[in-house]
Amino acid sequence: MGVAIFLRKLKFKLIFVGVGIFLLLVSIPAVALAFSYSAIRWWSTTTYVRYDSSVPDSWQSSGALYNARRAWNNAGSKFRIYYSSSSENVVKAGYYGKTDWIAKASINYNLLGYINQAEIIFNRSYPWSTTGASDYYDVQNIATHEFGHWLQLNDLYSSTDYYKTMYGHAKTGETYKRTLHSDDIAGIKYIYGE
Ligand SMILES: [Zn+2]
């Protein structure tokens, strides 16, 4: 299966009328060309996540989800995602049919543009592996991308963005998104500081 597929459609559960203005403001810095930022962010640079029982045990025991978080934790910004069994932020998995997404991230945020809850959902109607096996989507590869949405980097679709974690399409057997591109790193540093 070499068919590229959209990774996610970000859904905003709370409409914030000021978003358009924020987006205009952050489109000004030239640095934003290398990554795309929604202008919505976590207030704190420390966030927590738990894994729902719908997530296969092997996705944790293999280190796939941990390594995905670690990529962002080690990027040189102040931002951290830690595990906490009591977190309201959650990774889930389920069977949603062969839709146009294999995984997606969603957030709730307040009127000041600060995120107060986030979720990632994996679509198990597609085949998943933790080893980068061909014909399977790689959990760590996609989780790293989705955590990028969690901290509010957006999808990129230009051909010059291909080797970035935030490139918005993925293929089976693909693992390069596990490793952040310098522009992904520039993005997290821009949002959360160094
Ligand atoms: Zn995406």
mmCIF file of C-alpha atoms in Angstrom, residues 49 51 55-73 81 83 91 120 122 128-133 137-148 165 174-175 177-180:
data_model
loop_
_atom_site.group_PDB
_atom_site.id
_atom_site.type_symbol
_atom_site.label_atom_id
_atom_site.label_comp_id
_atom_site.label_asym_id
_atom_site.label_seq_id
_atom_site.Cartn_x
_atom_site.Cartn_y
_atom_site.Cartn_z
ATOM 1 C CA VAL A 49 -1.154 12.215 28.930
ATOM 2 C CA TYR A 51 -3.388 5.912 27.453
ATOM 3 C CA VAL A 55 -4.746 1.369 23.097
ATOM 4 C CA PRO A 56 -2.977 -1.977 22.464
ATOM 5 C CA ASP A 57 -0.522 -2.907 25.246
ATOM 6 C CA SER A 58 2.279 -3.403 22.708
ATOM 7 C CA TRP A 59 2.120 0.270 21.760
ATOM 8 C CA GLN A 60 3.300 1.065 25.297
ATOM 9 C CA SER A 61 5.544 -1.949 25.971
ATOM 10 C CA SER A 62 7.399 -1.388 22.686
ATOM 11 C CA GLY A 63 8.129 2.194 23.701
ATOM 12 C CA ALA A 64 6.427 3.559 20.577
ATOM 13 C CA LEU A 65 4.275 6.104 22.410
ATOM 14 C CA TYR A 66 7.016 6.978 24.891
ATOM 15 C CA ASN A 67 9.530 7.543 22.097
ATOM 16 C CA ALA A 68 7.044 9.766 20.273
ATOM 17 C CA ARG A 69 6.732 11.987 23.346
ATOM 18 C CA ARG A 70 10.459 11.881 23.932
ATOM 19 C CA ALA A 71 11.183 13.252 20.479
ATOM 20 C CA TRP A 72 9.379 16.480 21.395
ATOM 21 C CA ASN A 73 10.659 16.486 25.010
ATOM 22 C CA ILE A 81 4.672 15.727 27.737
ATOM 23 C CA TYR A 83 2.677 10.217 31.438
ATOM 24 C CA VAL A 91 -4.594 8.657 23.576
ATOM 25 C CA ILE A 120 -5.262 11.594 19.960
ATOM 26 C CA PHE A 122 -5.762 6.019 16.202
ATOM 27 C CA TRP A 128 -0.570 -0.886 12.661
ATOM 28 C CA SER A 129 2.911 -2.037 13.650
ATOM 29 C CA THR A 130 5.515 -0.860 16.150
ATOM 30 C CA THR A 131 8.457 -2.096 14.046
ATOM 31 C CA GLY A 132 8.174 -0.082 10.844
ATOM 32 C CA ALA A 133 7.021 -3.187 8.973
ATOM 33 C CA TYR A 137 1.470 2.154 9.577
ATOM 34 C CA ASP A 138 4.133 2.692 12.225
ATOM 35 C CA VAL A 139 2.754 3.721 15.621
ATOM 36 C CA GLN A 140 5.751 5.796 16.691
ATOM 37 C CA ASN A 141 5.946 7.500 13.294
ATOM 38 C CA ILE A 142 2.328 8.620 13.446
ATOM 39 C CA ALA A 143 2.277 9.289 17.206
ATOM 40 C CA THR A 144 5.190 11.708 16.848
ATOM 41 C CA HIS A 145 3.226 13.565 14.163
ATOM 42 C CA GLU A 146 0.037 13.650 16.241
ATOM 43 C CA PHE A 147 1.837 14.901 19.349
ATOM 44 C CA GLY A 148 3.050 17.692 17.102
ATOM 45 C CA THR A 165 7.433 15.179 11.048
ATOM 46 C CA GLU A 174 7.323 4.877 6.835
ATOM 47 C CA THR A 175 9.382 5.778 9.945
ATOM 48 C CA LYS A 177 8.590 11.120 11.078
ATOM 49 C CA ARG A 178 9.953 9.503 14.273
ATOM 50 C CA THR A 179 12.865 11.939 14.028
ATOM 51 C CA LEU A 180 12.124 15.652 14.125
#
